[in-house]
Amino acid sequence: MAVVTGAGAGIGKACALAIAREGGNVVVADIDGSAAVACTAQIAAEAGHALALAMDIADAQAVAALFETAERHFGGVDLLVNNASAMHLTPRDHTILDLDLAVWDQTMATNLRGTLLCCRQAIPRMIARGGGAIVNMSSCQGLSGDTAQTSYAASKAAMNMLSASLATQYGHAQIRCNAVAPGLIMTERLLAKLDERMQRHLSRHQLLQRVGRPEDVAALVAFLLSDDAAFITGQVLCIDGGMLAHVPTYADGGNSRAARPAGDTAKAAAAPRC
């Protein structure tokens, strides 16, 4: 049985659907209860089994109730995907000097402390069942500096170390933990936020000439949760179309045979980064 947080939409929803399609029972947890219900309805339509729960992972009591309900409904917890994130705060997540400390505190409360709370609830239940697997949803922004998103990036970088610590401390109990770091993944939320020029700008820095899809990330998460990944733990796996794999001048065309549109470099230099 799997618990997936932030599973009402985007990557989390894709992960919940992928797990259900592999035959797993899924608890779909999201702060948006109606979105969680819609996801479970889609799973049910495909002959899967899921339970929707509206909750906030920043609330310790709500997290405890989530796992108690999951255990009572499905008999135990074997898998956990910590995907929930305070994305609504990112428009206010500015540079260090311009950052509202309330944004920092709220981002850490959800992204980092919320992930920790879920892990603390899941680990004893997994130990009781002989082991389990956890995937924490990090980000490429936790692996490289940016001109904004200070709180978000810091929370995701800390999540990478949390994942390594968990893998180290509970590997003897047959619990695996890995972090997945997506790059440009075109969710509905991101599609509404990025105009066409910004999409082109970001895509120029990828080695693969398309944007990522939530299903791409879900396929990796499903693999890491499966027995096929039984010897993989403590890793941070990027799924970014090669965005972080190349020298900085790649997008200028000097290190690629791929043709670059004339004038695109100058336009991109003037564009804000997400």
XYZ file of N, CA and C in Angstrom:
822
model
N 0.833 -1.188 0.000
C 0.000 0.000 0.000
C 0.875 1.248 0.000
N 0.473 2.241 -0.774
C 1.262 3.462 -0.918
C 0.488 4.681 -0.435
N 1.207 5.599 0.203
C 0.694 6.930 0.521
C 1.399 7.907 -0.404
N 0.621 8.722 -1.110
C 1.188 9.753 -1.983
C 0.625 11.089 -1.539
N 1.498 12.010 -1.129
C 1.034 13.333 -0.723
C 1.089 14.289 -1.914
N 0.253 15.308 -1.858
C 0.169 16.232 -2.983
C -0.271 15.530 -4.247
N -1.175 14.579 -4.102
C -1.542 13.687 -5.208
C -2.792 14.129 -5.950
N -3.275 15.329 -5.678
C -4.491 15.782 -6.339
C -4.282 16.236 -7.768
N -3.048 16.590 -8.118
C -2.788 17.119 -9.463
C -1.315 16.948 -9.797
N -0.974 17.219 -11.050
C 0.416 17.266 -11.479
C 1.185 15.984 -11.277
N 2.424 16.114 -10.807
C 3.304 14.960 -10.633
C 2.741 13.982 -9.611
N 2.194 14.498 -8.517
C 1.653 13.615 -7.488
C 0.518 12.753 -8.009
N -0.370 13.352 -8.778
C -1.472 12.588 -9.370
C -0.943 11.527 -10.318
N 0.029 11.897 -11.146
C 0.615 10.935 -12.078
C 1.254 9.774 -11.324
N 1.891 10.055 -10.191
C 2.499 8.996 -9.377
C 1.435 8.069 -8.801
N 0.360 8.640 -8.264
C -0.722 7.830 -7.708
C -1.320 6.919 -8.771
N -1.547 7.463 -9.963
C -2.108 6.662 -11.059
C -1.149 5.557 -11.476
N 0.141 5.860 -11.543
C 1.129 4.856 -11.949
C 1.192 3.716 -10.951
N 1.150 4.037 -9.667
C 1.185 2.993 -8.632
C -0.058 2.123 -8.713
N -1.210 2.765 -8.892
C -2.462 2.003 -8.993
C -2.458 1.103 -10.210
N -1.895 1.583 -11.326
C -1.847 0.762 -12.541
C -0.938 -0.438 -12.390
N 0.007 -0.350 -11.442
C 0.869 -1.489 -11.150
C 0.233 -2.433 -10.131
N -0.981 -2.128 -9.717
C -1.698 -3.005 -8.800
C -1.649 -2.598 -7.344
N -1.072 -1.439 -7.046
C -0.970 -1.002 -5.661
C -2.201 -0.267 -5.172
N -2.524 -0.433 -3.905
C -3.550 0.384 -3.265
C -2.929 1.733 -2.893
N -3.686 2.812 -3.054
C -3.109 4.142 -2.888
C -3.982 5.014 -1.995
N -3.340 5.684 -1.042
C -3.994 6.770 -0.314
C -3.587 8.067 -0.990
N -4.566 8.770 -1.534
C -4.343 10.017 -2.261
C -4.571 11.162 -1.281
N -3.469 11.774 -0.827
C -3.560 12.851 0.158
C -3.254 14.181 -0.502
N -4.083 15.181 -0.222
C -3.863 16.502 -0.803
C -4.582 17.541 0.053
N -4.030 18.742 0.092
C -4.686 19.812 0.837
C -5.995 20.207 0.165
N -6.109 19.937 -1.139
C -7.328 20.174 -1.914
C -8.139 18.878 -1.954
N -9.120 18.790 -1.085
C -9.900 17.562 -0.974
C -10.622 17.177 -2.240
N -11.158 18.147 -2.957
C -11.893 17.836 -4.181
C -10.957 17.269 -5.247
N -9.721 17.768 -5.311
C -8.753 17.238 -6.267
C -8.376 15.810 -5.909
N -8.245 15.523 -4.610
C -7.935 14.162 -4.170
C -9.062 13.207 -4.548
N -10.296 13.633 -4.372
C -11.451 12.800 -4.721
C -11.473 12.536 -6.221
N -11.176 13.557 -7.014
C -11.162 13.388 -8.471
C -10.100 12.388 -8.895
N -8.949 12.409 -8.237
C -7.889 11.456 -8.556
C -8.313 10.033 -8.215
N -8.922 9.845 -7.046
C -9.363 8.494 -6.670
C -10.470 8.004 -7.598
N -11.300 8.910 -8.093
C -12.346 8.521 -9.030
C -11.732 8.000 -10.326
N -10.659 8.636 -10.770
C -9.984 8.164 -11.979
C -9.339 6.804 -11.744
N -8.755 6.628 -10.575
C -8.170 5.324 -10.242
C -9.246 4.250 -10.209
N -10.391 4.561 -9.593
C -11.494 3.598 -9.521
C -12.018 3.255 -10.910
N -12.048 4.244 -11.801
C -12.526 4.005 -13.165
C -11.622 3.052 -13.920
N -10.363 2.968 -13.487
C -9.406 2.055 -14.113
C -9.269 0.759 -13.311
N -10.227 0.512 -12.412
C -10.286 -0.725 -11.619
C -9.208 -0.784 -10.538
N -8.729 0.377 -10.109
C -7.772 0.418 -9.011
C -8.468 0.701 -7.688
N -7.692 0.686 -6.612
C -8.249 0.917 -5.273
C -7.515 2.092 -4.631
N -8.270 3.099 -4.217
C -7.667 4.302 -3.640
C -8.602 4.932 -2.626
N -8.005 5.691 -1.733
C -8.740 6.417 -0.701
C -8.282 7.865 -0.731
N -9.211 8.811 -0.786
C -8.886 10.236 -0.816
C -8.939 10.817 0.594
N -7.924 11.611 0.937
C -7.901 12.288 2.227
C -7.443 13.732 2.042
N -8.204 14.663 2.576
C -7.823 16.075 2.553
C -7.036 16.378 3.820
N -5.814 16.862 3.663
C -4.990 17.158 4.834
C -3.814 18.038 4.451
N -3.219 18.661 5.459
C -2.073 19.550 5.301
C -0.877 18.890 5.967
N 0.193 18.592 5.200
C 1.327 17.869 5.789
C 2.132 18.726 6.758
N 1.875 20.032 6.805
C 2.546 20.878 7.792
C 1.937 20.713 9.180
N 0.810 20.030 9.274
C 0.085 19.817 10.530
C 0.411 18.421 11.056
N 1.153 18.340 12.163
C 1.603 17.053 12.695
C 0.432 16.134 13.037
N -0.623 16.672 13.600
C -1.775 15.848 13.956
C -2.466 15.310 12.704
N -2.539 16.137 11.657
C -3.150 15.690 10.405
C -2.329 14.594 9.755
N -1.001 14.696 9.845
C -0.132 13.660 9.285
C -0.315 12.346 10.043
N -0.377 12.421 11.357
C -0.594 11.213 12.151
C -1.924 10.566 11.794
N -2.963 11.380 11.648
C -4.280 10.851 11.280
C -4.262 10.233 9.892
N -3.495 10.828 8.979
C -3.370 10.279 7.624
C -2.865 8.847 7.662
N -1.790 8.608 8.396
C -1.196 7.274 8.404
C -2.014 6.288 9.227
N -2.667 6.766 10.271
C -3.567 5.888 11.032
C -4.722 5.435 10.157
N -5.276 6.360 9.369
C -6.381 6.025 8.468
C -5.915 5.076 7.373
N -4.736 5.339 6.823
C -4.191 4.475 5.770
C -3.994 3.050 6.277
N -3.447 2.936 7.476
C -3.210 1.610 8.054
C -4.519 0.899 8.351
N -5.471 1.639 8.883
C -6.764 1.042 9.211
C -7.507 0.601 7.952
N -7.401 1.381 6.888
C -8.161 1.098 5.667
C -7.530 -0.009 4.835
N -6.184 0.008 4.725
C -5.509 -0.935 3.847
C -4.642 -1.971 4.576
N -4.530 -1.839 5.902
C -3.803 -2.853 6.657
C -2.339 -2.572 6.898
N -1.802 -1.520 6.327
C -0.391 -1.207 6.545
C 0.108 -0.213 5.522
N 1.372 0.184 5.687
C 2.007 1.124 4.760
C 3.325 0.516 4.291
N 3.481 0.391 2.974
C 4.702 -0.170 2.392
C 5.502 0.859 1.606
N 4.809 1.835 1.029
C 5.431 2.789 0.119
C 4.975 4.205 0.467
N 5.872 5.167 0.268
C 5.542 6.566 0.538
C 6.176 7.448 -0.531
N 5.368 8.319 -1.101
C 5.868 9.341 -2.025
C 5.566 10.699 -1.411
N 6.618 11.392 -0.981
C 6.468 12.723 -0.392
C 6.554 13.760 -1.510
N 5.405 14.086 -2.063
C 5.364 15.002 -3.199
C 4.796 16.376 -2.840
N 4.031 16.482 -1.766
C 3.384 17.750 -1.427
C 4.405 18.860 -1.222
N 4.092 20.037 -1.741
C 5.016 21.169 -1.681
C 4.213 22.468 -1.664
N 4.768 23.489 -1.023
C 4.067 24.770 -0.893
C 4.267 25.613 -2.149
N 3.763 25.130 -3.272
C 3.977 25.819 -4.540
C 3.277 27.174 -4.601
N 2.235 27.348 -3.806
C 1.531 28.631 -3.828
C 2.389 29.770 -3.307
N 3.489 29.447 -2.624
C 4.360 30.481 -2.082
C 5.447 30.928 -3.059
N 5.667 30.187 -4.136
C 6.791 30.488 -5.019
C 6.741 31.878 -5.663
N 5.564 32.448 -5.970
C 5.582 33.807 -6.525
C 6.139 34.852 -5.550
N 6.137 34.551 -4.261
C 6.654 35.476 -3.240
C 8.035 35.066 -2.741
N 8.622 34.043 -3.367
C 9.899 33.489 -2.927
C 11.032 34.176 -3.699
N 11.532 35.297 -3.161
C 12.436 36.172 -3.890
C 13.897 35.950 -3.498
N 14.724 36.929 -3.780
C 16.142 36.860 -3.420
C 16.302 36.961 -1.907
N 17.491 36.672 -1.438
C 17.736 36.622 0.005
C 17.394 37.940 0.690
N 17.787 39.063 0.104
C 17.531 40.359 0.740
C 16.078 40.792 0.623
N 15.384 40.280 -0.374
C 13.985 40.679 -0.600
C 12.979 39.668 -0.060
N 13.460 38.627 0.556
C 12.598 37.521 0.970
C 11.859 37.826 2.264
N 10.549 37.645 2.239
C 9.732 37.718 3.448
C 10.003 36.460 4.269
N 10.440 36.626 5.511
C 10.791 35.468 6.334
C 9.605 34.553 6.582
N 8.407 35.089 6.476
C 7.225 34.237 6.621
C 7.148 33.230 5.476
N 7.560 33.640 4.289
C 7.593 32.720 3.154
C 8.616 31.612 3.403
N 9.779 31.990 3.914
C 10.804 30.999 4.266
C 10.252 30.002 5.277
N 9.661 30.499 6.356
C 9.163 29.629 7.423
C 8.056 28.705 6.923
N 7.128 29.235 6.143
C 6.023 28.419 5.651
C 6.496 27.382 4.633
N 7.466 27.773 3.802
C 8.017 26.825 2.830
C 8.706 25.672 3.539
N 9.508 25.982 4.545
C 10.200 24.929 5.289
C 9.208 24.065 6.068
N 8.154 24.676 6.578
C 7.163 23.921 7.348
C 6.483 22.862 6.494
N 6.223 23.188 5.236
C 5.563 22.227 4.351
C 6.571 21.314 3.666
N 7.495 21.906 2.917
C 8.379 21.107 2.073
C 9.304 20.205 2.873
N 9.878 20.730 3.941
C 10.888 19.968 4.679
C 10.325 19.320 5.942
N 9.727 20.140 6.815
C 9.180 19.570 8.053
C 8.035 18.612 7.738
N 7.194 18.954 6.767
C 6.091 18.064 6.398
C 6.582 16.725 5.883
N 7.643 16.755 5.083
C 8.239 15.508 4.597
C 8.785 14.686 5.757
N 9.468 15.357 6.691
C 9.990 14.673 7.873
C 8.865 14.035 8.680
N 7.768 14.776 8.880
C 6.646 14.236 9.643
C 6.085 12.967 8.986
N 5.962 12.993 7.671
C 5.441 11.814 6.969
C 6.400 10.630 7.103
N 7.687 10.903 6.996
C 8.670 9.827 7.142
C 8.628 9.229 8.548
N 8.476 10.082 9.547
C 8.437 9.599 10.928
C 7.218 8.721 11.192
N 6.132 8.986 10.501
C 4.945 8.142 10.635
C 5.088 6.843 9.840
N 5.724 6.939 8.676
C 5.810 5.771 7.799
C 6.831 4.751 8.277
N 7.975 5.207 8.784
C 9.084 4.294 9.095
C 8.694 3.194 10.086
N 8.083 3.496 11.245
C 7.725 2.408 12.165
C 6.763 1.401 11.539
N 5.858 1.884 10.707
C 4.897 0.993 10.054
C 5.592 0.107 9.019
N 6.567 0.650 8.338
C 7.331 -0.142 7.377
C 8.193 -1.179 8.091
N 8.815 -0.778 9.181
C 9.627 -1.720 9.957
C 8.773 -2.906 10.413
N 7.548 -2.612 10.857
C 6.646 -3.671 11.329
C 6.286 -4.642 10.222
N 6.366 -4.212 8.967
C 6.008 -5.061 7.829
C 7.226 -5.616 7.104
N 8.412 -5.382 7.681
C 9.618 -5.968 7.108
C 10.341 -5.102 6.103
N 9.952 -3.825 5.979
C 10.659 -2.922 5.079
C 9.711 -2.114 4.222
N 10.296 -1.288 3.366
C 9.481 -0.449 2.500
C 10.355 0.445 1.646
N 9.725 1.341 0.916
C 10.456 2.258 0.032
C 9.826 3.634 0.089
N 10.679 4.653 0.098
C 10.251 6.046 0.159
C 10.905 6.807 -0.983
N 10.120 7.635 -1.643
C 10.653 8.570 -2.641
C 10.262 9.978 -2.222
N 11.268 10.840 -2.070
C 11.033 12.241 -1.743
C 11.192 13.080 -3.008
N 10.206 13.929 -3.292
C 10.231 14.727 -4.509
C 11.062 15.987 -4.283
N 12.268 15.967 -4.787
C 13.169 17.103 -4.696
C 12.985 17.977 -5.932
N 14.050 18.600 -6.406
C 13.979 19.475 -7.581
C 15.390 19.774 -8.051
N 15.538 20.040 -9.339
C 16.831 20.505 -9.842
C 17.222 21.830 -9.205
N 16.244 22.569 -8.701
C 16.559 23.825 -8.022
C 17.218 23.585 -6.671
N 17.179 22.362 -6.183
C 17.913 22.017 -4.983
C 19.348 21.619 -5.274
N 19.729 21.664 -6.549
C 21.073 21.260 -6.963
C 21.842 22.368 -7.659
N 21.204 23.519 -7.862
C 21.882 24.633 -8.545
C 21.293 25.952 -8.066
N 22.097 26.998 -8.122
C 21.641 28.306 -7.672
C 20.695 28.945 -8.671
N 19.879 29.851 -8.195
C 18.937 30.546 -9.060
C 18.824 31.998 -8.603
N 18.210 32.825 -9.427
C 18.059 34.242 -9.121
C 16.863 34.533 -8.217
N 16.089 33.501 -7.904
C 14.958 33.620 -6.986
C 14.693 32.227 -6.411
N 13.476 32.014 -5.868
C 13.097 30.709 -5.307
C 14.066 30.273 -4.192
N 14.501 31.211 -3.389
C 15.506 30.938 -2.357
C 15.035 29.886 -1.354
N 13.830 30.060 -0.830
C 13.303 29.134 0.174
C 13.061 27.759 -0.430
N 12.434 27.749 -1.607
C 12.119 26.486 -2.283
C 13.394 25.688 -2.541
N 14.410 26.351 -3.094
C 15.657 25.664 -3.414
C 16.323 25.121 -2.159
N 16.351 25.918 -1.099
C 16.978 25.472 0.140
C 16.243 24.277 0.735
N 14.917 24.296 0.660
C 14.135 23.183 1.211
C 14.397 21.899 0.433
N 14.552 22.016 -0.886
C 14.786 20.829 -1.704
C 16.203 20.306 -1.533
N 17.175 21.192 -1.347
C 18.538 20.752 -1.067
C 18.594 20.000 0.261
N 17.883 20.519 1.257
C 17.826 19.843 2.553
C 17.119 18.502 2.442
N 16.119 18.430 1.556
C 15.412 17.167 1.360
C 16.334 16.085 0.808
N 17.300 16.488 -0.025
C 18.252 15.517 -0.548
C 19.054 14.881 0.585
N 19.498 15.702 1.534
C 20.260 15.166 2.657
C 19.368 14.382 3.611
N 18.122 14.817 3.791
C 17.179 14.050 4.598
C 17.015 12.650 4.013
N 16.937 12.570 2.684
C 16.778 11.280 2.020
C 17.998 10.393 2.254
N 19.194 10.981 2.146
C 20.419 10.216 2.376
C 20.504 9.746 3.826
N 20.104 10.617 4.760
C 20.130 10.244 6.178
C 19.164 9.104 6.463
N 17.972 9.200 5.889
C 16.977 8.151 6.106
C 17.479 6.821 5.549
N 18.032 6.868 4.336
C 18.549 5.636 3.728
C 19.652 5.026 4.585
N 20.496 5.868 5.166
C 21.614 5.399 5.988
C 21.134 4.812 7.310
N 20.192 5.495 7.919
C 19.765 5.102 9.263
C 18.843 3.891 9.286
N 18.102 3.641 8.186
C 17.108 2.567 8.216
C 17.289 1.530 7.112
N 18.438 1.568 6.446
C 18.720 0.523 5.466
C 18.771 -0.855 6.103
N 19.263 -0.921 7.342
C 19.332 -2.217 8.040
C 17.935 -2.798 8.277
N 16.921 -1.930 8.249
C 15.535 -2.377 8.429
C 14.842 -2.599 7.084
N 15.656 -2.658 6.016
C 15.145 -2.914 4.662
C 14.215 -1.798 4.163
N 14.525 -0.571 4.582
C 13.794 0.593 4.070
C 14.726 1.357 3.135
N 14.295 1.529 1.908
C 15.056 2.298 0.926
C 14.466 3.698 0.808
N 15.336 4.665 0.553
C 14.863 6.035 0.353
C 15.705 6.703 -0.722
N 15.054 7.264 -1.700
C 15.711 8.011 -2.765
C 14.977 9.326 -2.991
N 15.689 10.288 -3.551
C 15.077 11.562 -3.939
C 15.071 11.659 -5.457
N 14.009 12.225 -5.997
C 13.885 12.462 -7.431
C 13.884 13.967 -7.652
N 14.715 14.437 -8.578
C 14.865 15.870 -8.822
C 14.398 16.208 -10.234
N 13.124 16.587 -10.395
C 12.628 16.957 -11.719
C 13.179 18.306 -12.178
N 13.265 18.457 -13.500
C 13.594 19.737 -14.093
C 12.325 20.411 -14.579
N 12.290 20.759 -15.855
C 11.126 21.428 -16.428
C 10.061 20.395 -16.760
N 9.104 20.250 -15.863
C 8.004 19.304 -16.041
C 6.730 20.119 -16.220
N 6.097 19.983 -17.375
C 4.980 20.849 -17.727
C 3.668 20.353 -17.115
N 3.490 20.666 -15.855
C 2.212 20.408 -15.192
C 1.213 21.489 -15.594
N -0.039 21.272 -15.260
C -1.058 22.285 -15.562
C -0.751 23.598 -14.849
N -0.265 23.515 -13.622
C 0.057 24.718 -12.850
C 1.186 25.498 -13.529
N 2.228 24.772 -13.964
C 3.361 25.447 -14.590
C 2.989 25.991 -15.962
N 2.164 25.262 -16.686
C 1.728 25.719 -18.006
C 0.989 27.051 -17.898
N 0.215 27.213 -16.834
C -0.520 28.461 -16.635
C 0.399 29.606 -16.224
N 1.563 29.262 -15.661
C 2.475 30.288 -15.151
C 3.490 30.762 -16.190
N 3.902 29.879 -17.094
C 4.960 30.204 -18.050
C 4.383 30.577 -19.404
N 4.788 31.727 -19.932
C 4.368 32.065 -21.280
C 5.254 31.323 -22.286
N 4.912 31.443 -23.566
C 5.611 30.679 -24.597
C 7.092 31.050 -24.678
N 7.413 32.325 -24.515
C 8.807 32.742 -24.586
C 9.636 32.114 -23.463
N 9.065 32.072 -22.255
C 9.783 31.492 -21.127
C 9.962 29.992 -21.321
N 8.962 29.332 -21.876
C 9.094 27.906 -22.161
C 10.231 27.660 -23.146
N 10.328 28.505 -24.182
C 11.410 28.360 -25.156
C 12.768 28.588 -24.499
N 12.822 29.600 -23.654
C 14.076 29.926 -22.968
C 14.560 28.741 -22.132
N 13.676 28.149 -21.344
C 14.072 27.027 -20.501
C 14.407 25.791 -21.334
N 13.628 25.557 -22.380
C 13.857 24.380 -23.220
C 15.209 24.426 -23.910
N 15.722 25.630 -24.202
C 17.016 25.768 -24.860
C 18.141 25.149 -24.053
N 17.948 25.052 -22.752
C 18.998 24.543 -21.883
C 18.875 23.038 -21.640
N 17.930 22.397 -22.266
C 17.791 20.941 -22.163
C 18.507 20.273 -23.325
N 18.976 19.051 -23.086
C 19.597 18.281 -24.160
C 18.548 17.580 -25.006
N 17.419 17.245 -24.404
C 16.313 16.623 -25.129
C 15.334 17.716 -25.538
N 14.901 17.671 -26.764
C 14.134 18.777 -27.331
C 12.627 18.658 -27.099
N 12.257 18.491 -25.855
C 10.851 18.551 -25.451
C 10.804 18.842 -23.969
N 9.675 19.307 -23.502
C 9.510 19.508 -22.065
C 9.145 18.172 -21.418
N 9.374 18.092 -20.127
C 9.013 16.886 -19.411
C 7.531 16.832 -19.104
N 7.036 15.627 -18.874
C 5.636 15.414 -18.519
C 5.548 14.792 -17.134
N 4.465 15.017 -16.414
C 4.312 14.356 -15.109
C 4.478 12.843 -15.196
N 4.039 12.271 -16.313
C 4.146 10.816 -16.482
C 5.602 10.350 -16.549
N 6.503 11.217 -17.031
C 7.922 10.875 -17.051
C 8.435 10.673 -15.627
N 8.075 11.598 -14.750
C 8.511 11.505 -13.353
C 7.847 10.311 -12.672
N 6.568 10.109 -12.948
C 5.834 9.005 -12.322
C 6.448 7.652 -12.680
N 6.924 7.510 -13.920
C 7.544 6.248 -14.336
C 8.809 5.984 -13.529
N 9.602 7.031 -13.281
C 10.809 6.872 -12.470
C 10.458 6.541 -11.027
N 9.456 7.237 -10.477
C 9.043 6.977 -9.095
C 8.538 5.545 -8.945
N 7.721 5.095 -9.884
C 7.190 3.730 -9.821
C 8.322 2.705 -9.862
N 9.333 2.969 -10.677
C 10.491 2.078 -10.731
C 11.214 2.045 -9.388
N 11.469 3.212 -8.801
C 12.206 3.270 -7.533
C 11.450 2.606 -6.396
N 10.130 2.586 -6.477
C 9.326 1.922 -5.451
C 9.257 0.409 -5.647
N 9.609 -0.053 -6.840
C 9.425 -1.449 -7.198
C 10.601 -2.320 -6.767
N 10.402 -3.620 -6.819
C 11.470 -4.572 -6.504
C 12.602 -4.514 -7.526
N 12.330 -3.980 -8.722
C 13.387 -3.841 -9.723
C 14.471 -2.875 -9.269
N 14.147 -2.013 -8.309
C 15.109 -1.046 -7.776
C 15.574 -1.450 -6.376
N 15.539 -2.723 -6.079
C 15.790 -3.212 -4.724
C 17.185 -2.892 -4.196
N 18.139 -2.578 -5.077
C 19.507 -2.302 -4.628
C 19.876 -0.830 -4.833
N 18.848 0.032 -4.980
C 19.081 1.463 -5.156
C 18.543 2.202 -3.941
N 19.404 2.906 -3.244
C 18.972 3.691 -2.089
C 19.971 4.806 -1.818
N 19.494 5.869 -1.201
C 20.347 6.986 -0.838
C 20.768 7.858 -2.006
N 20.032 7.796 -3.115
C 20.432 8.520 -4.320
C 19.512 9.702 -4.599
N 20.066 10.688 -5.322
C 19.284 11.785 -5.886
C 19.316 11.616 -7.399
N 18.173 11.318 -7.999
C 18.114 11.042 -9.428
C 17.462 12.213 -10.152
N 18.217 12.847 -11.038
C 17.688 13.950 -11.830
C 16.862 13.409 -12.988
N 15.754 14.058 -13.247
C 14.953 13.761 -14.438
C 14.608 15.115 -15.056
N 15.528 15.597 -15.881
C 15.499 16.993 -16.308
C 15.818 17.193 -17.784
N 15.791 16.129 -18.578
C 16.094 16.280 -19.995
C 17.518 16.719 -20.257
N 18.389 16.549 -19.260
C 19.784 16.940 -19.403
C 20.073 18.388 -19.063
N 19.150 19.060 -18.378
C 19.327 20.484 -18.096
C 20.556 20.767 -17.242
N 20.891 19.887 -16.315
C 22.037 20.117 -15.429
C 23.277 19.343 -15.854
N 23.237 18.709 -17.025
C 24.312 17.800 -17.410
C 25.380 18.426 -18.295
N 25.221 19.684 -18.701
C 26.098 20.235 -19.729
C 26.845 21.476 -19.250
N 27.791 21.925 -20.066
C 28.517 23.149 -19.750
C 27.580 24.355 -19.915
N 27.835 25.444 -19.214
C 26.903 26.578 -19.245
C 26.692 27.189 -20.625
N 27.674 27.035 -21.525
C 27.554 27.673 -22.840
C 26.782 26.844 -23.853
N 26.261 25.715 -23.453
C 25.552 24.845 -24.388
C 24.440 25.580 -25.127
N 23.634 26.346 -24.398
C 22.469 27.003 -25.000
C 22.851 28.076 -26.018
N 24.103 28.538 -25.989
C 24.552 29.527 -26.960
C 24.869 28.902 -28.310
N 24.899 27.580 -28.377
C 25.134 26.901 -29.639
C 26.576 26.548 -29.899
N 27.489 27.010 -29.046
C 28.902 26.751 -29.288
C 29.328 25.323 -29.043
N 28.521 24.556 -28.343
C 28.892 23.184 -28.019
C 27.870 22.190 -28.537
N 27.104 22.589 -29.512
C 26.069 21.703 -30.034
C 25.953 21.854 -31.537
N 25.670 20.764 -32.217
C 25.428 20.807 -33.653
C 24.010 21.265 -33.965
N 23.175 21.282 -32.938
C 21.787 21.690 -33.153
C 21.730 23.182 -33.463
N 20.991 23.534 -34.483
C 20.869 24.942 -34.864
C 20.090 25.708 -33.815
N 20.513 26.928 -33.533
C 19.827 27.789 -32.582
C 19.241 28.975 -33.330
N 17.998 29.344 -33.079
C 17.388 30.474 -33.776
C 18.183 31.757 -33.570
N 18.364 32.525 -34.629
C 19.097 33.785 -34.544
C 18.411 34.731 -33.573
N 19.211 35.360 -32.713
C 18.660 36.331 -31.773
C 18.057 35.714 -30.536
N 17.968 34.397 -30.474
C 17.322 33.733 -29.342
C 18.119 33.920 -28.071
N 19.455 33.930 -28.207
C 20.307 34.062 -27.037
C 20.100 35.403 -26.331
N 20.031 36.461 -27.123
C 19.841 37.791 -26.532
C 18.491 37.902 -25.850
N 17.460 37.351 -26.466
C 16.127 37.374 -25.855
C 16.112 36.597 -24.553
N 16.785 35.445 -24.564
C 16.794 34.594 -23.369
C 17.524 35.282 -22.236
N 18.580 36.027 -22.560
C 19.361 36.690 -21.505
C 18.524 37.721 -20.775
N 17.545 38.294 -21.492
C 16.706 39.341 -20.878
C 15.488 38.770 -20.172
N 15.255 37.466 -20.313
C 14.049 36.858 -19.734
C 14.280 36.491 -18.281
N 13.269 36.622 -17.436
C 13.400 36.192 -16.033
C 13.443 34.684 -15.947
N 14.054 34.157 -14.898
C 14.100 32.706 -14.676
C 13.030 32.308 -13.691
N 12.555 31.088 -13.826
C 11.508 30.634 -12.903
C 12.122 30.110 -11.633
